[in-house]
Coordinates of C-alpha atoms and ligand atoms in Angstrom, one line a residue:
M200 CA -26.5 12.7 -9.6
A201 CA -26.6 10.0 -12.7
M202 CA -24.3 7.1 -12.4
E203 CA -22.7 8.0 -16.0
S204 CA -21.4 11.7 -14.2
L205 CA -19.0 9.4 -12.1
G206 CA -15.7 9.8 -13.2
V207 CA -13.9 6.7 -12.2
L208 CA -9.8 6.0 -12.3
L209 CA -8.6 2.7 -12.8
L210 CA -5.5 2.5 -12.2
H211 CA -4.3 -0.5 -14.0
P212 CA -5.9 -3.0 -16.4
M213 CA -6.7 -5.6 -14.0
N214 CA -10.1 -7.4 -14.9
A215 CA -11.8 -6.9 -18.8
Y216 CA -15.1 -7.6 -17.5
L217 CA -14.2 -5.0 -14.7
E218 CA -13.3 -2.7 -17.1
Q219 CA -15.8 -2.9 -19.7
E220 CA -19.2 -2.4 -17.1
L221 CA -16.9 0.7 -15.7
D222 CA -16.9 2.1 -19.2
S223 CA -20.7 1.6 -19.8
R224 CA -21.6 2.3 -16.4
F225 CA -19.4 5.5 -15.4
R226 CA -16.9 8.1 -17.0
L227 CA -14.3 5.8 -16.9
F228 CA -10.4 7.3 -17.1
R229 CA -7.7 4.8 -17.6
F230 CA -4.8 5.8 -15.9
W231 CA -2.5 3.6 -18.1
D232 CA -3.6 5.6 -21.0
S233 CA -1.1 8.5 -20.4
P234 CA 2.4 8.1 -20.4
P235 CA 3.7 8.0 -16.9
D236 CA 5.7 11.0 -17.5
G237 CA 2.2 12.7 -18.5
R238 CA 0.2 11.6 -15.6
A239 CA 0.8 14.7 -13.2
E240 CA -0.6 16.7 -16.1
F241 CA -3.5 14.1 -16.8
L242 CA -4.9 14.2 -13.2
R243 CA -4.3 18.2 -12.9
A244 CA -6.4 18.3 -16.2
N245 CA -9.3 16.0 -14.9
S246 CA -8.8 16.6 -11.0
S247 CA -12.2 17.8 -10.6
A248 CA -14.4 15.0 -12.9
I249 CA -12.4 11.9 -11.0
R250 CA -14.5 11.2 -7.8
A251 CA -14.0 7.4 -7.7
V252 CA -10.5 5.3 -7.9
V253 CA -10.5 1.8 -8.3
G254 CA -7.2 0.2 -7.3
N255 CA -5.9 -3.3 -6.6
A256 CA -3.3 -5.2 -4.7
G257 CA -0.4 -3.7 -6.8
Y258 CA -1.8 -0.3 -7.3
N259 CA -3.7 1.8 -5.2
A260 CA -4.6 5.5 -4.0
D261 CA -1.2 6.5 -2.0
A262 CA -0.8 9.8 -0.3
A263 CA 0.5 11.2 -3.6
L264 CA -2.5 10.4 -5.8
I265 CA -5.2 11.4 -3.0
D266 CA -3.5 14.6 -2.9
A267 CA -3.7 15.0 -6.9
L268 CA -7.2 14.5 -7.0
P269 CA -9.0 17.1 -4.6
S270 CA -12.5 15.9 -5.8
L271 CA -12.0 12.4 -4.5
E272 CA -14.9 10.7 -2.8
I273 CA -14.4 7.1 -2.7
V274 CA -11.9 4.5 -3.1
A275 CA -12.9 0.8 -4.4
S276 CA -10.6 -1.5 -4.3
F277 CA -11.0 -5.0 -6.6
S278 CA -8.8 -6.5 -3.8
V279 CA -9.7 -7.4 0.0
G280 CA -6.0 -6.0 1.3
I281 CA -5.8 -2.2 1.2
D282 CA -2.4 -1.8 2.3
R283 CA -1.9 0.4 -1.1
V284 CA -4.5 2.7 0.3
D285 CA -3.5 5.6 2.3
L286 CA -6.3 4.7 5.0
P287 CA -5.3 8.0 7.6
K288 CA -5.5 10.5 4.6
C289 CA -9.0 8.7 3.4
R290 CA -10.2 9.6 7.2
E291 CA -9.0 13.1 7.1
R292 CA -10.4 13.7 3.7
G293 CA -13.8 12.2 4.2
I294 CA -13.0 9.7 1.6
R295 CA -15.2 6.3 1.6
V296 CA -12.6 2.8 1.1
T297 CA -14.3 -0.5 0.2
N298 CA -12.8 -3.7 -0.6
T299 CA -14.1 -7.2 -1.9
P300 CA -13.9 -9.4 1.4
D301 CA -15.7 -12.9 1.2
V302 CA -15.8 -13.6 -2.4
L303 CA -12.5 -14.5 -2.7
T304 CA -11.9 -16.6 0.6
D305 CA -12.4 -19.9 -0.8
D306 CA -9.8 -19.3 -3.4
V307 CA -7.2 -18.0 -1.4
A308 CA -7.3 -21.1 1.1
D309 CA -7.9 -23.4 -1.8
L310 CA -4.3 -21.9 -3.1
A311 CA -2.7 -21.8 0.6
V312 CA -3.2 -25.4 0.7
G313 CA -2.4 -26.1 -3.0
L314 CA 0.9 -24.8 -2.3
A315 CA 1.3 -26.8 0.9
I316 CA 1.1 -30.0 -1.1
A317 CA 2.4 -28.9 -4.2
A318 CA 5.7 -28.0 -2.5
L319 CA 6.1 -31.1 -0.1
R320 CA 5.2 -33.3 -2.7
K321 CA 7.0 -31.8 -5.5
I322 CA 4.2 -31.7 -7.7
P323 CA 5.4 -28.8 -10.0
Q324 CA 8.9 -30.7 -9.9
A325 CA 7.8 -34.3 -10.5
D326 CA 5.8 -32.3 -13.6
R327 CA 9.1 -31.1 -14.8
Y328 CA 10.8 -34.6 -14.7
V329 CA 8.0 -36.1 -16.7
R330 CA 8.0 -33.7 -19.6
A331 CA 12.1 -33.7 -19.8
G332 CA 11.8 -37.5 -20.2
L333 CA 13.5 -38.0 -17.0
W334 CA 11.1 -40.6 -15.8
K335 CA 12.1 -43.2 -18.8
A336 CA 15.6 -42.0 -18.8
K337 CA 16.1 -42.2 -15.1
G338 CA 13.8 -44.0 -13.5
D339 CA 11.3 -43.4 -10.4
Y340 CA 11.2 -40.0 -8.9
T341 CA 13.1 -38.8 -5.6
L342 CA 10.7 -39.5 -2.4
T343 CA 8.8 -36.3 -1.1
T344 CA 7.2 -35.6 2.2
R345 CA 3.8 -36.0 3.6
F346 CA 1.4 -33.3 4.2
S347 CA -1.5 -35.0 5.5
G348 CA -1.0 -34.6 9.6
K349 CA 1.2 -32.1 9.6
R350 CA 0.6 -29.0 12.4
V351 CA -0.1 -26.4 10.4
G352 CA 0.2 -23.0 12.2
I353 CA -1.8 -19.9 11.0
I354 CA -1.0 -16.3 11.2
G355 CA -4.1 -14.4 10.9
L356 CA -7.0 -16.7 11.8
G357 CA -9.3 -14.2 9.5
R358 CA -11.7 -15.1 7.0
I359 CA -9.0 -16.9 4.7
G360 CA -7.1 -17.9 7.8
L361 CA -10.2 -19.6 9.3
A362 CA -10.9 -21.2 5.7
I363 CA -7.5 -22.5 5.5
A364 CA -8.2 -24.2 8.9
T365 CA -11.3 -25.9 8.1
R366 CA -9.4 -27.5 4.8
V367 CA -6.8 -28.7 6.7
E368 CA -8.7 -30.1 9.7
A369 CA -9.6 -32.7 7.0
F370 CA -6.0 -33.9 6.0
D371 CA -5.9 -34.5 10.1
C372 CA -3.4 -31.3 10.3
P373 CA -3.5 -29.7 14.2
V374 CA -4.3 -26.2 13.8
N375 CA -2.1 -23.9 15.2
Y376 CA -2.8 -19.8 14.7
Y377 CA -1.5 -16.4 16.3
Q378 CA -3.1 -13.1 15.8
R379 CA -3.9 -10.3 18.6
T380 CA -7.2 -11.4 20.1
K381 CA -7.8 -15.2 21.3
K382 CA -10.6 -16.5 19.5
D383 CA -13.4 -18.8 21.1
C384 CA -12.5 -21.8 18.8
P385 CA -11.0 -24.6 21.4
S386 CA -10.1 -27.3 18.7
Y387 CA -7.5 -24.5 17.4
T388 CA -4.1 -23.9 19.6
Y389 CA -3.4 -20.3 20.1
Y390 CA -0.1 -19.0 20.9
P391 CA 0.5 -15.4 21.7
S392 CA 3.3 -14.7 19.4
V393 CA 4.6 -15.8 16.1
V394 CA 7.8 -17.6 17.1
E395 CA 5.7 -19.7 19.4
L396 CA 3.6 -20.3 16.9
A397 CA 6.5 -21.3 14.5
A398 CA 8.5 -23.7 17.1
N399 CA 5.2 -25.6 17.4
S400 CA 4.1 -25.6 13.6
D401 CA 5.8 -27.9 10.8
I402 CA 4.1 -25.7 8.4
L403 CA 3.7 -21.6 8.9
V404 CA 0.9 -19.7 6.9
V405 CA 1.0 -16.2 6.7
A406 CA -3.0 -15.0 6.1
C407 CA -2.9 -11.4 8.0
P408 CA -3.4 -8.0 6.5
L409 CA -0.5 -6.0 5.8
N410 CA 0.3 -3.1 8.2
E411 CA 3.2 -1.5 10.2
Q412 CA 2.8 -4.6 12.9
T413 CA 3.0 -7.4 10.5
R414 CA 5.4 -6.2 8.0
H415 CA 8.3 -8.8 8.0
I416 CA 6.4 -10.7 10.9
V417 CA 8.4 -13.7 8.7
N418 CA 11.8 -12.4 10.1
R419 CA 14.9 -14.5 10.9
E420 CA 13.7 -15.7 14.6
V421 CA 10.9 -16.7 13.1
I422 CA 12.3 -18.9 10.3
E423 CA 15.1 -20.1 12.4
A424 CA 11.9 -21.3 14.9
L425 CA 10.4 -23.1 11.9
V426 CA 13.8 -25.1 11.3
P427 CA 15.1 -28.0 10.4
K428 CA 12.6 -28.7 7.8
G429 CA 9.4 -26.8 8.1
L430 CA 7.6 -25.1 5.2
L431 CA 6.6 -21.4 4.7
I432 CA 3.7 -20.6 2.8
N433 CA 2.5 -16.7 2.2
I434 CA -0.3 -16.0 0.5
G435 CA -0.9 -13.0 2.5
R436 CA 1.5 -9.7 0.8
G437 CA 5.4 -10.2 0.1
P438 CA 6.4 -8.1 2.9
H439 CA 5.1 -9.5 5.5
V440 CA 8.3 -12.0 5.3
D441 CA 11.7 -10.8 5.3
E442 CA 12.7 -12.2 1.8
P443 CA 16.1 -11.8 2.2
E444 CA 16.5 -14.0 5.3
L445 CA 14.1 -16.7 3.5
V446 CA 16.2 -16.9 0.5
S447 CA 19.6 -17.2 2.3
A448 CA 17.6 -19.9 4.8
L449 CA 16.4 -21.9 1.6
V450 CA 19.8 -21.6 0.0
E451 CA 21.6 -22.7 2.9
G452 CA 19.1 -25.7 3.6
R453 CA 17.9 -24.4 7.4
L454 CA 14.4 -24.5 6.1
G455 CA 12.6 -27.2 4.1
G456 CA 11.0 -24.9 1.3
A457 CA 8.4 -22.7 0.7
G458 CA 5.4 -22.0 -1.4
L459 CA 4.9 -18.1 -2.5
D460 CA 2.2 -16.5 -4.1
V461 CA 3.5 -13.2 -3.0
F462 CA 6.9 -11.6 -2.9
E463 CA 8.3 -8.4 -1.5
D464 CA 9.0 -6.6 -4.8
E465 CA 6.5 -8.0 -7.2
P466 CA 6.5 -8.7 -9.9
N467 CA 10.5 -9.4 -9.3
V468 CA 11.3 -12.7 -7.6
P469 CA 14.6 -13.5 -5.9
E470 CA 16.7 -15.6 -8.8
A471 CA 18.3 -17.3 -6.4
L472 CA 14.5 -18.8 -6.0
F473 CA 14.7 -20.2 -9.0
A474 CA 17.5 -22.6 -8.6
L475 CA 16.3 -24.2 -5.8
D476 CA 13.5 -27.4 -6.2
N477 CA 11.8 -27.2 -2.7
V478 CA 10.2 -24.0 -3.5
V479 CA 6.9 -23.3 -5.4
L480 CA 6.3 -19.9 -6.9
V481 CA 3.3 -18.6 -8.2
P482 CA 2.6 -14.9 -9.8
H483 CA 0.0 -13.5 -7.1
V484 CA -2.7 -15.7 -8.4
G485 CA -4.5 -16.2 -4.7
S486 CA -8.1 -14.9 -6.0
G487 CA -7.1 -15.3 -10.0
T488 CA -10.3 -17.5 -10.6
H489 CA -12.8 -16.3 -13.1
E490 CA -15.5 -16.9 -10.9
T491 CA -14.0 -15.2 -8.1
R492 CA -12.6 -12.1 -10.4
Q493 CA -16.1 -11.6 -11.4
A494 CA -17.7 -12.0 -8.2
M495 CA -15.0 -9.4 -6.9
A496 CA -15.8 -6.7 -9.8
D497 CA -19.3 -7.3 -8.6
L498 CA -18.5 -5.8 -5.3
V499 CA -16.6 -3.0 -7.0
L500 CA -19.4 -2.1 -9.3
G501 CA -22.0 -2.5 -6.6
N502 CA -20.0 -0.2 -4.0
L503 CA -19.8 2.6 -6.5
E504 CA -23.5 2.5 -7.4
A505 CA -24.4 2.4 -3.8
H506 CA -22.6 5.6 -3.2
V507 CA -24.0 7.3 -6.4
L508 CA -27.5 6.6 -5.2
K509 CA -26.2 7.4 -1.5
K510 CA -27.3 3.9 0.0
P511 CA -25.3 2.2 2.3
L512 CA -21.6 0.9 1.0
L513 CA -21.8 -3.2 0.5
T514 CA -18.4 -3.5 1.9
P515 CA -17.0 -0.7 3.6
V516 CA -13.7 -0.1 5.0
V517 CA -13.7 3.5 6.0
Ligands
NAP759 P1 -9.5 -10.5 7.7 O1 -10.4 -11.5 7.7 O2 -9.4 -9.3 8.3 O3 -8.5 -11.5 8.5 C1 -7.2 -11.3 9.0 C2 -6.8 -11.5 10.6 O4 -5.6 -11.5 10.8 C3 -7.7 -11.1 11.4 O5 -7.7 -12.6 12.1 C4 -6.9 -10.4 12.4 O6 -6.9 -11.0 13.5 C5 -5.5 -11.0 12.0 N1 -4.3 -9.8 12.4 C6 -4.7 -8.3 12.2 N2 -3.7 -7.6 12.5 C7 -2.9 -8.4 12.8 C8 -1.5 -8.3 13.6 N3 -0.9 -7.1 13.7 N4 -0.9 -9.5 14.0 C9 -1.3 -10.5 13.7 N5 -2.4 -10.5 13.2 C10 -3.1 -9.7 12.7 O7 -8.8 -10.6 6.4 P2 -8.7 -11.9 5.2 O8 -10.0 -11.4 4.5 O9 -8.8 -13.2 5.8 O10 -7.6 -11.5 4.5 C11 -6.2 -11.5 5.1 C12 -5.1 -11.1 4.2 O11 -5.1 -11.7 2.6 C13 -5.3 -9.7 3.2 O12 -5.3 -8.5 4.1 C14 -4.6 -9.3 2.0 O13 -3.2 -8.8 2.5 C15 -4.4 -11.1 2.1 N6 -4.8 -11.6 0.2 C16 -4.1 -12.0 -0.5 C17 -4.6 -12.6 -1.4 C18 -3.2 -13.4 -2.4 O14 -3.8 -12.8 -3.9 N7 -2.3 -13.8 -2.2 C19 -5.7 -12.5 -1.6 C20 -6.6 -12.2 -0.6 C21 -6.1 -11.7 0.5 P3 -6.7 -9.7 15.0 O15 -7.4 -8.6 14.6 O16 -7.2 -10.3 16.4 O17 -4.8 -9.3 15.2

């Protein structure tokens, strides 16, 4: 089969290089070209041509989309997390699924450490202080909290979690972790539950995949265990955290602070957080560097080409 005969549905404008290469190598369909109320008709009209879907962390092949595409053969996600792909349905239909592991690990780990330091040392807040002319007007900035040496508890010591662990070791931070399986790494302390992990950590970092067991894995009980002055870092997925509980713990001063890359209902962020100076908020940018997004795009393209050539997929999930 020729490359250009593979009909690829790109769900959202996610990366200019990816879009351009999909367009030149395959037969590209841009989902956003049809108005939201014309999409069902668009899918009906092109259902036999579309054999691949490219989604990401925000838009992916859910049950309704898969059902509307009877010729779908492969879902190539421009993300490592595939919580928005209906995996059981893909397995049932024999649809292959690929993601973009490893190439984004360093960037996401860098951001996790950056958020922790930024939140404790109040870097964005201090920047705003200088910009507002307050240094001159009011004098020295308030004291902040040390990062080096703090106990870091990681939920999910996988690729990203491990990369966070090796980074914080360089800051003399003891590393604790929780996941389903205890790892053979004696320098990190395993806790068999998230509550115990939180109770023994100063900084709790969410780095596991989103699934039914990990939805709201950071709930009120976990937040209570992390108090009084704990810091929550979330670079996993928004729904890992019970957001209203987090917001009330922060507003009521029960939690020390938070550094958040992801939110329950992106791009909607609870406005109560905007007024707090103990949180650092960034708009889901964990893998958002030129270098990594290009490498992720190359993996998506490589997986689609391997599929057409009937070669082993580069990074298969299903
Ligand atoms: P990974 O290598 O598969 O690691 C995931 C880890 O989570 C594993 O060690 C796993 O250990 C643990 N885990 C899985 N299910 C769990 C459960 N039910 N309870 C507790 N721990 C569980 O994945 P990764 O490449 O590090 O990526 C992790 C996640 O980060 C992705 O799924 C994605 O959602 C998120 N992410 C976010 C961004 C961003 O921009 N913010 C970017 C990339 C990735 P066990 O199987 O032993 O439990």
